């Protein structure tokens, strides 16, 4: 499949989702819970419908893995991986830090990623071997190489009570060593922020493929490095992610390792 065709459909789907999300933002009439702190709103569902309908209209035989509706379609070769609303908790609190994330994978390898932050009008795109862009302009990771000058981002899984000590230990170790740590609340955007050099690294555990598939490609196409916590090359089915500008990767991986409880 021509990657330009994939990118065009991904963009169309992201723009439709962006219109839906902007319409719903500040106007939610329904917020349900999937877990103690795991929310789903009508915006997640409406955005998902907009994205899935767009992809289905162009590629009815492709498989889709999307957060709210799960897996659909049988195609071992071509799969779309979708987070229709990344940053649902922010969205439900009217905090404008959220995105739609769309990835396309062939034979298990992510070939294209599109992430749209509609509140800021920021569109991140990457296709394998073609670099990454923000609103059509090429982006690169930062060249900060010292941890004491590095700004990092992280996130916390909804089932954080399962491994709260380990999560806090990693956070504590990083806070004591780096310039700053932020928790903005949308993993896809955290990865985009690494890709365009606004921060030097991002780590989180127990993420799902829809949180990371597009963003991980955007970071690597922007010149960064993406692995799991042990340094193995990242795949979307891996729950732990460490994405950096490359320059601080090993030192940060070692630091997270020392924090293991
Ligand atoms: C969540 C966000 C958050 C991260 C969570 C994710 P959602 O995704 O990306 O930043 O910390 O682990 O589940 O539920 O808003 O799509
Ligand atoms: Ca998500
Ligand atoms: Ca989501």
XYZ file of N, CA and C and ligand atoms in Angstrom:
801
model
N 0.855 -1.201 0.000
C 0.000 0.000 0.000
C 0.890 1.251 0.000
N 0.579 2.206 -0.882
C 1.370 3.440 -0.951
C 1.226 4.228 0.350
N 2.343 4.582 0.953
C 2.287 5.239 2.252
C 1.662 6.637 2.144
N 1.795 7.264 0.976
C 1.165 8.588 0.784
C -0.362 8.467 0.858
N -0.899 7.375 0.326
C -2.352 7.161 0.379
C -2.791 6.951 1.828
N -1.991 6.156 2.554
C -2.277 5.912 3.975
C -2.262 7.244 4.737
N -1.238 8.051 4.493
C -1.084 9.326 5.216
C -2.261 10.257 4.913
N -2.725 10.236 3.674
C -3.842 11.112 3.292
C -5.125 10.707 4.036
N -5.365 9.398 4.120
C -6.570 8.919 4.815
C -6.440 9.166 6.321
N -5.239 8.953 6.855
C -5.029 9.212 8.291
C -5.303 10.681 8.605
N -4.866 11.561 7.727
C -5.088 12.999 7.947
C -6.580 13.328 7.901
N -7.261 12.757 6.895
C -8.708 12.997 6.776
C -9.434 12.521 8.051
N -9.032 11.336 8.539
C -9.653 10.779 9.748
C -9.353 11.670 10.957
N -8.107 12.135 11.080
C -7.721 12.978 12.224
C -8.473 14.306 12.178
N -8.632 14.864 10.994
C -9.340 16.152 10.904
C -10.818 15.999 11.264
N -11.421 14.883 10.823
C -12.831 14.639 11.203
C -12.949 14.482 12.711
N -12.024 13.714 13.281
C -12.020 13.527 14.736
C -11.825 14.865 15.439
N -10.900 15.668 14.928
C -10.605 16.969 15.551
C -11.858 17.845 15.604
N -12.650 17.818 14.550
C -13.893 18.628 14.554
C -14.861 18.108 15.610
N -14.967 16.779 15.696
C -15.856 16.164 16.696
C -15.391 16.540 18.108
N -14.080 16.408 18.357
C -13.549 16.673 19.704
C -13.755 18.143 20.080
N -13.537 19.052 19.141
C -13.707 20.478 19.450
C -15.170 20.796 19.758
N -16.089 20.123 19.041
C -17.519 20.335 19.296
C -17.901 19.862 20.706
N -17.319 18.721 21.108
C -17.676 18.130 22.421
C -16.969 18.826 23.584
N -15.827 19.492 23.314
C -15.003 20.024 24.403
C -15.775 21.098 25.173
N -15.900 20.903 26.489
C -16.652 21.840 27.323
C -18.151 21.607 27.288
N -18.598 20.604 26.495
C -20.046 20.356 26.360
C -20.416 18.909 26.624
N -19.683 18.246 27.500
C -19.965 16.818 27.702
C -21.222 16.644 28.531
N -22.113 15.758 28.070
C -23.284 15.493 28.906
C -23.167 14.115 29.537
N -22.142 13.331 29.114
C -22.056 11.980 29.635
C -20.600 11.567 29.873
N -20.294 11.213 31.106
C -18.968 10.681 31.436
C -19.167 9.376 32.198
N -18.694 8.270 31.646
C -18.819 6.973 32.317
C -17.448 6.513 32.785
N -17.468 5.488 33.647
C -16.205 4.959 34.180
C -15.965 3.551 33.677
N -14.699 3.292 33.221
C -14.321 1.926 32.854
C -13.608 1.270 34.042
N -13.181 2.099 34.988
C -12.484 1.626 36.184
C -12.572 2.749 37.214
N -11.878 2.607 38.338
C -11.984 3.616 39.411
C -11.691 5.025 38.904
N -10.633 5.172 38.066
C -10.265 6.507 37.570
C -10.144 6.530 36.050
N -10.665 5.494 35.384
C -10.528 5.359 33.924
C -11.858 5.764 33.283
N -11.869 6.928 32.634
C -13.136 7.478 32.130
C -13.339 7.189 30.649
N -14.589 7.200 30.245
C -14.912 7.210 28.811
C -16.077 8.176 28.623
N -15.985 9.008 27.614
C -17.008 10.029 27.401
C -17.638 9.843 26.020
N -18.680 10.612 25.772
C -19.297 10.531 24.438
C -18.307 11.018 23.374
N -17.337 11.842 23.775
C -16.345 12.339 22.810
C -15.425 11.217 22.341
N -15.018 10.312 23.277
C -14.181 9.169 22.884
C -14.917 8.364 21.807
N -16.228 8.127 22.059
C -16.993 7.263 21.156
C -17.264 7.945 19.823
N -17.609 9.243 19.862
C -17.913 9.955 18.614
C -16.643 10.119 17.767
N -15.514 10.396 18.429
C -14.255 10.517 17.696
C -13.894 9.168 17.067
N -14.076 8.100 17.850
C -13.754 6.776 17.314
C -14.593 6.473 16.072
N -15.875 6.823 16.113
C -16.740 6.566 14.956
C -16.246 7.357 13.733
N -15.868 8.600 13.958
C -15.389 9.430 12.844
C -14.135 8.821 12.210
N -13.207 8.364 13.051
C -11.947 7.811 12.530
C -12.203 6.474 11.828
N -12.932 5.592 12.523
C -13.154 4.246 11.964
C -13.968 4.332 10.668
N -15.006 5.161 10.641
C -15.819 5.292 9.411
C -14.949 5.773 8.243
N -14.053 6.716 8.501
C -13.191 7.241 7.433
C -12.270 6.143 6.900
N -11.655 5.396 7.829
C -10.731 4.337 7.390
C -11.487 3.225 6.645
N -12.638 2.828 7.206
C -13.447 1.769 6.569
C -13.877 2.162 5.157
N -14.213 3.442 4.978
C -14.678 3.894 3.663
C -13.582 3.732 2.603
N -12.319 3.863 3.019
C -11.220 3.743 2.056
C -10.624 2.340 2.002
N -10.566 1.694 3.161
C -9.900 0.380 3.229
C -10.790 -0.614 3.981
N -11.888 -1.058 3.354
C -12.830 -1.924 4.064
C -12.216 -3.251 4.517
N -11.108 -3.674 3.880
C -10.534 -4.983 4.232
C -9.396 -4.872 5.255
N -9.055 -3.675 5.719
C -7.980 -3.554 6.713
C -8.500 -3.881 8.120
N -7.610 -4.380 8.967
C -7.968 -4.613 10.372
C -7.820 -3.303 11.148
N -8.620 -3.175 12.202
C -8.554 -1.971 13.047
C -8.480 -2.400 14.510
N -7.563 -1.770 15.231
C -7.511 -1.929 16.697
C -7.705 -0.544 17.280
N -8.846 -0.352 17.945
C -9.153 0.974 18.475
C -9.561 0.856 19.939
N -9.185 1.851 20.756
C -9.315 1.688 22.206
C -10.720 1.288 22.656
N -11.744 1.966 22.186
C -13.075 1.736 22.745
C -13.806 0.556 22.123
N -13.527 0.246 20.853
C -14.274 -0.850 20.202
C -13.434 -2.108 20.014
N -12.142 -2.042 20.357
C -11.293 -3.231 20.262
C -10.891 -3.554 18.834
N -10.733 -4.857 18.576
C -10.233 -5.306 17.277
C -11.385 -5.585 16.337
N -11.287 -5.154 15.083
C -12.304 -5.503 14.100
C -11.638 -5.747 12.756
N -12.261 -6.630 11.963
C -11.711 -6.946 10.648
C -10.575 -7.937 10.765
N -10.457 -8.808 9.777
C -9.386 -9.812 9.827
C -8.445 -9.532 8.664
N -7.262 -9.084 8.996
C -6.256 -8.844 7.965
C -4.905 -8.913 8.672
N -4.141 -9.960 8.398
C -2.881 -10.152 9.122
C -1.813 -9.186 8.632
N -2.072 -8.538 7.525
C -1.049 -7.714 6.886
C -1.176 -6.238 7.277
N -2.400 -5.682 7.202
C -2.593 -4.231 7.380
C -3.504 -3.939 8.569
N -2.965 -3.199 9.554
C -3.743 -2.879 10.763
C -3.619 -1.404 11.116
N -4.735 -0.779 11.431
C -4.746 0.594 11.954
C -4.878 0.529 13.467
N -4.121 1.359 14.155
C -4.133 1.356 15.634
C -4.528 2.768 16.085
N -5.659 2.873 16.781
C -6.281 4.188 16.990
C -6.559 4.493 18.460
N -6.127 5.659 18.900
C -6.625 6.200 20.172
C -7.492 7.402 19.805
N -8.817 7.245 19.894
C -9.709 8.304 19.407
C -9.661 9.566 20.262
N -9.270 9.414 21.520
C -9.107 10.576 22.407
C -8.062 10.212 23.447
N -6.871 10.727 23.272
C -5.818 10.492 24.254
C -5.793 11.719 25.159
N -5.969 11.472 26.462
C -6.085 12.585 27.399
C -7.537 12.762 27.844
N -8.240 11.639 27.992
C -9.667 11.712 28.345
C -9.898 12.404 29.695
N -9.024 12.152 30.670
C -9.228 12.783 31.984
C -9.110 14.300 31.852
N -8.093 14.767 31.105
C -7.966 16.208 30.845
C -9.246 16.737 30.195
N -9.681 16.028 29.153
C -10.865 16.448 28.381
C -12.088 16.580 29.294
N -12.260 15.599 30.176
C -13.436 15.597 31.064
C -13.381 16.752 32.063
N -12.181 17.291 32.313
C -12.020 18.427 33.229
C -11.860 19.749 32.484
N -12.142 19.727 31.187
C -12.008 20.934 30.340
C -10.581 21.476 30.274
N -9.616 20.566 30.438
C -8.203 20.943 30.294
C -7.797 20.634 28.848
N -7.421 21.654 28.079
C -7.245 21.423 26.634
C -5.902 20.792 26.256
N -5.643 19.613 26.817
C -4.430 18.849 26.478
C -4.894 17.445 26.093
N -5.185 17.251 24.827
C -5.708 15.974 24.358
C -5.434 15.858 22.858
N -5.580 14.637 22.346
C -5.234 14.406 20.938
C -5.971 13.198 20.401
N -5.956 13.070 19.081
C -6.353 11.814 18.440
C -5.070 11.234 17.835
N -4.905 9.925 17.996
C -3.668 9.278 17.531
C -4.021 8.128 16.593
N -3.417 8.141 15.398
C -3.753 7.143 14.368
C -2.445 6.579 13.807
N -2.309 5.254 13.890
C -1.108 4.611 13.323
C -1.542 3.555 12.325
N -0.674 3.313 11.370
C -0.915 2.249 10.388
C 0.277 1.314 10.422
N 0.014 0.002 10.611
C 1.104 -0.982 10.684
C 0.956 -2.024 9.587
N 2.096 -2.429 9.024
C 2.117 -3.504 8.025
C 2.939 -4.640 8.575
N 2.366 -5.820 8.617
C 3.043 -6.997 9.172
C 3.639 -6.682 10.539
N 2.897 -5.963 11.343
C 3.307 -5.682 12.716
C 4.277 -4.525 12.866
N 4.688 -3.911 11.759
C 5.637 -2.793 11.850
C 4.901 -1.498 11.532
N 4.992 -0.523 12.447
C 4.288 0.744 12.232
C 4.974 1.513 11.106
N 4.202 1.879 10.102
C 4.739 2.573 8.916
C 4.358 4.044 8.868
N 3.248 4.366 9.545
C 2.808 5.765 9.514
C 2.145 6.127 10.850
N 2.338 7.386 11.258
C 1.654 7.884 12.457
C 1.185 9.312 12.243
N -0.044 9.577 12.666
C -0.603 10.934 12.630
C -1.197 11.220 14.011
N -0.789 12.328 14.605
C -1.353 12.738 15.900
C -1.788 14.194 15.762
N -3.051 14.451 16.077
C -3.576 15.818 15.974
C -3.977 16.312 17.359
N -3.442 17.475 17.716
C -3.866 18.173 18.931
C -4.762 19.327 18.459
N -6.080 19.112 18.454
C -6.954 20.097 17.811
C -7.030 21.411 18.583
N -6.835 21.363 19.904
C -6.944 22.597 20.692
C -5.818 23.571 20.351
N -4.648 23.044 20.011
C -3.510 23.908 19.662
C -3.263 23.986 18.167
N -4.070 23.261 17.401
C -3.864 23.237 15.952
C -2.509 22.669 15.584
N -2.100 21.608 16.296
C -0.800 21.000 16.004
C -0.986 19.605 15.424
N -0.443 19.415 14.241
C -0.549 18.134 13.537
C 0.853 17.532 13.387
N 1.068 16.379 14.013
C 2.344 15.672 13.927
C 2.170 14.475 12.995
N 3.127 14.295 12.088
C 3.038 13.173 11.148
C 4.419 12.559 10.936
N 4.435 11.255 10.688
C 5.693 10.596 10.314
C 5.375 9.344 9.520
N 6.209 9.070 8.531
C 6.147 7.791 7.812
C 7.563 7.225 7.819
N 7.689 5.904 7.833
C 9.037 5.311 7.961
C 9.968 5.802 6.857
N 11.132 6.257 7.299
C 12.174 6.691 6.362
C 11.971 8.087 5.801
N 10.893 8.758 6.222
C 10.613 10.080 5.629
C 10.700 11.221 6.633
N 11.135 10.936 7.849
C 11.230 11.986 8.859
C 9.871 12.293 9.472
N 9.880 13.223 10.428
C 8.654 13.599 11.135
C 8.412 15.086 10.945
N 7.143 15.490 11.044
C 6.835 16.909 10.832
C 5.785 17.395 11.825
N 5.809 18.719 12.035
C 4.770 19.414 12.802
C 4.197 20.474 11.871
N 2.908 20.344 11.599
C 2.228 21.239 10.653
C 3.024 21.393 9.351
N 3.545 20.246 8.881
C 4.211 20.215 7.573
C 5.689 20.567 7.601
N 6.195 21.072 8.742
C 7.631 21.403 8.816
C 8.388 20.293 9.542
N 9.582 19.934 9.019
C 10.356 18.865 9.657
C 10.679 19.180 11.119
N 10.647 18.173 11.963
C 11.012 18.367 13.380
C 12.172 17.432 13.731
N 12.922 17.829 14.754
C 14.047 17.048 15.269
C 13.982 17.051 16.787
N 14.521 15.984 17.377
C 14.654 15.948 18.831
C 15.717 16.969 19.253
N 15.751 17.272 20.547
C 16.737 18.241 21.053
C 18.120 17.593 21.119
N 19.154 18.428 21.310
C 20.490 17.824 21.469
C 21.029 17.985 22.893
N 20.155 18.204 23.844
C 20.571 18.260 25.254
C 21.140 16.895 25.651
N 22.330 16.885 26.227
C 22.949 15.586 26.483
C 23.204 15.334 27.975
N 22.844 16.285 28.822
C 23.077 16.094 30.262
C 21.741 15.934 30.973
N 21.676 14.966 31.868
C 20.417 14.752 32.589
C 20.041 15.959 33.444
N 21.055 16.674 33.977
C 20.701 17.813 34.839
C 20.194 19.011 34.028
N 20.243 18.917 32.700
C 19.634 19.960 31.857
C 18.389 19.438 31.143
N 17.989 18.214 31.464
C 16.899 17.588 30.708
C 15.537 17.784 31.367
N 14.534 18.112 30.536
C 13.137 18.141 30.989
C 12.494 16.831 30.528
N 11.861 16.129 31.461
C 11.263 14.831 31.133
C 9.755 14.879 31.318
N 9.090 13.950 30.665
C 7.652 13.778 30.878
C 7.384 12.334 31.263
N 6.330 12.141 32.008
C 5.933 10.782 32.375
C 4.415 10.725 32.484
N 3.918 9.551 32.770
C 2.481 9.377 32.985
C 2.276 8.223 33.932
N 1.048 8.095 34.415
C 0.734 7.043 35.385
C -0.412 6.188 34.861
N -0.263 4.861 34.935
C -1.358 3.998 34.456
C -2.586 4.111 35.367
N -3.752 3.782 34.831
C -4.974 3.872 35.643
C -4.960 2.885 36.805
N -4.262 1.745 36.606
C -4.198 0.759 37.695
C -2.904 0.962 38.499
N -2.607 2.231 38.786
C -1.312 2.560 39.406
C -1.131 1.933 40.769
N -2.225 1.604 41.456
C -2.082 1.017 42.787
C -1.377 -0.345 42.743
N -1.402 -1.002 41.550
C -0.727 -2.313 41.429
C 0.765 -2.225 41.690
N 1.390 -1.117 41.229
C 2.858 -0.987 41.345
C 3.228 0.430 41.798
N 2.424 0.961 42.719
C 2.614 2.356 43.121
C 4.028 2.638 43.640
N 4.584 1.705 44.404
C 5.924 1.941 44.966
C 6.959 2.097 43.866
N 6.900 1.216 42.864
C 7.883 1.265 41.770
C 7.710 2.561 40.971
N 6.461 2.969 40.739
C 6.197 4.192 39.970
C 6.759 5.407 40.718
N 6.506 5.460 42.018
C 6.975 6.606 42.810
C 8.493 6.608 42.945
N 9.064 5.428 43.023
C 10.527 5.326 43.151
C 11.207 5.876 41.889
N 10.666 5.513 40.716
C 11.224 6.031 39.451
C 11.077 7.544 39.394
N 9.900 8.030 39.772
C 9.645 9.471 39.733
C 10.598 10.203 40.674
N 10.732 9.659 41.879
C 11.593 10.284 42.898
C 13.046 10.357 42.404
N 13.537 9.264 41.848
C 14.923 9.214 41.360
C 15.126 10.237 40.246
N 14.163 10.331 39.332
C 14.306 11.289 38.225
C 14.220 12.720 38.747
N 13.265 12.986 39.635
C 13.119 14.357 40.167
C 14.411 14.840 40.819
N 15.116 13.910 41.456
C 16.338 14.288 42.170
C 17.515 14.510 41.223
N 17.365 14.133 39.961
C 18.519 14.141 39.053
C 18.367 15.103 37.875
N 17.139 15.231 37.342
C 16.968 15.976 36.086
C 16.488 17.407 36.367
N 16.341 18.183 35.298
C 15.924 19.579 35.496
C 14.452 19.683 35.910
N 13.624 18.823 35.350
C 12.206 18.867 35.698
C 11.484 17.662 35.142
N 10.344 17.341 35.774
C 9.491 16.248 35.288
C 8.065 16.780 35.197
N 7.402 16.542 34.073
C 6.013 16.969 33.874
C 5.117 15.757 33.660
N 3.817 15.932 33.994
C 2.843 14.866 33.754
C 1.641 15.511 33.048
N 1.782 15.775 31.732
C 0.719 16.514 31.051
C -0.599 15.742 30.889
N -0.558 14.392 30.742
C -1.808 13.634 30.727
C -2.273 13.120 29.379
N -1.417 13.160 28.376
C -1.758 12.544 27.082
C -0.461 11.978 26.508
N -0.310 10.660 26.600
C 0.962 10.019 26.232
C 1.352 10.309 24.786
N 0.370 10.338 23.892
C 0.683 10.587 22.470
C 1.336 11.961 22.314
N 0.844 12.934 23.059
C 1.415 14.286 22.962
C 2.760 14.372 23.669
N 2.926 13.603 24.752
C 4.238 13.568 25.416
C 5.297 13.106 24.415
N 4.953 12.082 23.641
C 5.901 11.570 22.638
C 6.169 12.629 21.567
N 5.128 13.340 21.149
C 5.331 14.412 20.146
C 6.235 15.507 20.716
N 6.093 15.773 22.012
C 6.938 16.809 22.627
C 8.407 16.382 22.668
N 8.663 15.089 22.835
C 10.049 14.606 22.710
C 10.509 14.803 21.269
N 9.634 14.439 20.327
C 10.015 14.478 18.900
C 10.382 15.885 18.444
N 9.700 16.895 18.979
C 9.982 18.243 18.459
C 10.887 19.032 19.401
N 11.503 18.342 20.380
C 12.555 18.971 21.173
C 12.060 19.843 22.313
N 10.774 19.730 22.681
C 10.284 20.513 23.834
C 10.702 19.872 25.146
N 10.964 18.573 25.093
C 11.504 17.886 26.264
C 12.444 16.808 25.744
N 13.224 16.235 26.666
C 14.280 15.323 26.226
C 13.871 13.853 26.336
N 12.865 13.562 27.161
C 12.521 12.153 27.327
C 11.151 11.963 27.941
N 10.620 10.753 27.743
C 9.308 10.373 28.294
C 9.380 8.906 28.677
N 8.864 8.578 29.858
C 8.753 7.156 30.209
C 7.384 6.917 30.841
N 6.865 5.737 30.604
C 5.623 5.326 31.266
C 5.505 3.819 31.157
N 4.812 3.221 32.115
C 4.604 1.776 32.050
C 3.123 1.466 31.893
N 2.846 0.258 31.404
C 1.489 -0.270 31.189
C 0.654 0.598 30.248
N 1.304 1.073 29.210
C 0.551 1.743 28.146
C 0.030 0.687 27.173
N -0.884 1.111 26.315
C -1.476 0.213 25.333
C -0.997 0.620 23.927
N -1.116 -0.290 22.957
C -0.624 0.032 21.601
C -1.192 1.337 21.054
N -2.451 1.638 21.360
C -3.043 2.877 20.806
C -2.432 4.138 21.428
N -1.859 4.013 22.635
C -1.219 5.188 23.253
C 0.108 5.519 22.558
N 0.796 4.471 22.076
C 2.203 4.653 21.699
C 2.528 4.441 20.220
N 1.659 3.728 19.470
C 2.058 3.278 18.119
C 2.473 4.456 17.237
N 1.645 5.473 17.149
C 1.962 6.609 16.262
C 3.106 7.443 16.848
N 3.039 7.721 18.144
C 4.033 8.609 18.777
C 5.438 8.037 18.755
N 5.560 6.716 18.928
C 6.895 6.104 18.923
C 7.543 6.276 17.549
N 6.757 6.107 16.486
C 7.326 6.304 15.143
C 7.715 7.769 14.943
N 6.885 8.671 15.437
C 7.181 10.108 15.275
C 8.503 10.454 15.982
N 8.720 9.883 17.172
C 9.992 10.137 17.874
C 11.157 9.558 17.085
N 11.047 8.308 16.638
C 12.229 7.757 15.947
C 12.477 8.455 14.625
N 11.417 8.852 13.922
C 11.633 9.575 12.653
C 12.182 10.984 12.886
N 12.015 11.497 14.100
C 12.582 12.820 14.422
C 14.010 12.690 14.945
N 14.562 11.478 14.909
C 15.957 11.279 15.304
C 16.124 10.796 16.731
N 15.039 10.469 17.414
C 15.124 10.013 18.798
C 15.263 8.504 18.885
N 15.299 8.022 20.126
C 15.434 6.571 20.350
C 14.272 6.112 21.218
N 13.701 4.962 20.866
C 12.540 4.445 21.601
C 12.775 2.973 21.928
N 12.736 2.654 23.214
C 12.947 1.270 23.667
C 11.961 0.960 24.799
N 12.037 -0.280 25.296
C 11.362 -0.543 26.568
C 12.342 -0.162 27.692
N 12.017 -0.430 28.939
C 12.901 -0.012 30.036
C 14.234 -0.765 30.017
N 14.279 -1.925 29.288
C 15.522 -2.711 29.260
C 16.384 -2.418 28.052
N 15.956 -1.488 27.221
C 16.768 -1.127 26.059
C 16.426 -1.902 24.792
N 15.404 -2.783 24.842
C 15.010 -3.485 23.605
C 14.236 -2.524 22.719
N 14.457 -2.587 21.377
C 13.729 -1.701 20.468
C 12.226 -1.798 20.710
N 11.561 -0.656 20.722
C 10.153 -0.611 21.125
C 9.229 -1.171 20.045
N 8.231 -1.933 20.491
C 7.127 -2.379 19.628
C 5.842 -1.968 20.331
N 4.780 -1.609 19.579
C 3.568 -1.084 20.220
C 2.949 -2.015 21.254
N 3.183 -3.338 21.117
C 2.570 -4.245 22.095
C 3.335 -4.273 23.420
N 4.480 -3.560 23.477
C 5.236 -3.514 24.738
C 4.582 -2.516 25.689
N 4.371 -2.885 26.945
C 3.681 -1.974 27.872
C 4.540 -0.829 28.407
N 5.866 -1.014 28.454
C 6.717 0.059 29.000
C 7.450 0.751 27.865
N 7.522 2.072 27.957
C 8.195 2.813 26.890
C 9.163 3.825 27.490
N 10.325 3.928 26.837
C 11.296 4.970 27.155
C 11.653 5.614 25.825
N 11.269 6.873 25.648
C 11.505 7.576 24.383
C 12.305 8.821 24.706
N 13.429 8.982 24.032
C 14.294 10.137 24.329
C 14.868 10.729 23.052
N 15.635 11.784 23.272
C 16.341 12.405 22.148
C 17.564 11.585 21.712
N 17.805 10.458 22.339
C 18.951 9.606 22.000
C 20.144 9.931 22.879
N 20.483 11.211 22.986
C 21.675 11.633 23.722
C 21.612 11.243 25.204
N 20.441 11.265 25.806
C 20.342 10.944 27.242
C 19.822 9.516 27.475
N 19.625 8.756 26.388
C 18.863 7.499 26.518
C 19.482 6.527 27.521
N 20.769 6.206 27.312
C 21.379 5.180 28.149
C 21.430 5.622 29.611
N 21.785 6.894 29.805
C 21.894 7.390 31.184
C 20.534 7.355 31.890
N 19.485 7.717 31.140
C 18.141 7.699 31.732
C 17.680 6.256 31.975
N 17.998 5.366 31.032
C 17.645 3.946 31.220
C 18.329 3.409 32.474
N 19.611 3.760 32.657
C 20.352 3.295 33.838
C 19.735 3.867 35.117
N 19.333 5.132 35.038
C 18.737 5.780 36.205
C 17.421 5.092 36.601
N 16.581 4.803 35.604
C 15.308 4.125 35.888
C 15.580 2.754 36.466
N 16.620 2.112 35.976
C 17.015 0.787 36.458
C 17.407 0.853 37.945
N 18.159 1.904 38.322
C 18.584 1.996 39.721
C 17.395 2.212 40.648
N 16.287 2.712 40.082
C 15.104 3.005 40.904
C 14.226 1.777 41.110
N 14.577 0.658 40.458
C 13.727 -0.541 40.542
C 13.597 -0.979 42.004
N 12.344 -1.252 42.445
C 12.172 -1.673 43.850
C 12.169 -3.199 43.976
C -4.051 7.859 28.964
C -3.155 9.062 28.765
C -2.316 9.316 29.997
C -1.530 8.090 30.398
C -2.446 6.914 30.595
C -3.231 6.657 29.304
P -6.406 7.934 27.648
O -4.791 7.588 27.788
O -2.297 8.857 27.665
O -1.383 10.349 29.799
O -0.835 8.366 31.581
O -1.670 5.787 30.932
O -4.058 5.528 29.467
O -7.116 7.013 28.572
O -6.590 9.347 27.976
O -6.643 7.573 26.218
Ca -4.519 6.909 25.489
Ca -8.205 7.115 24.744
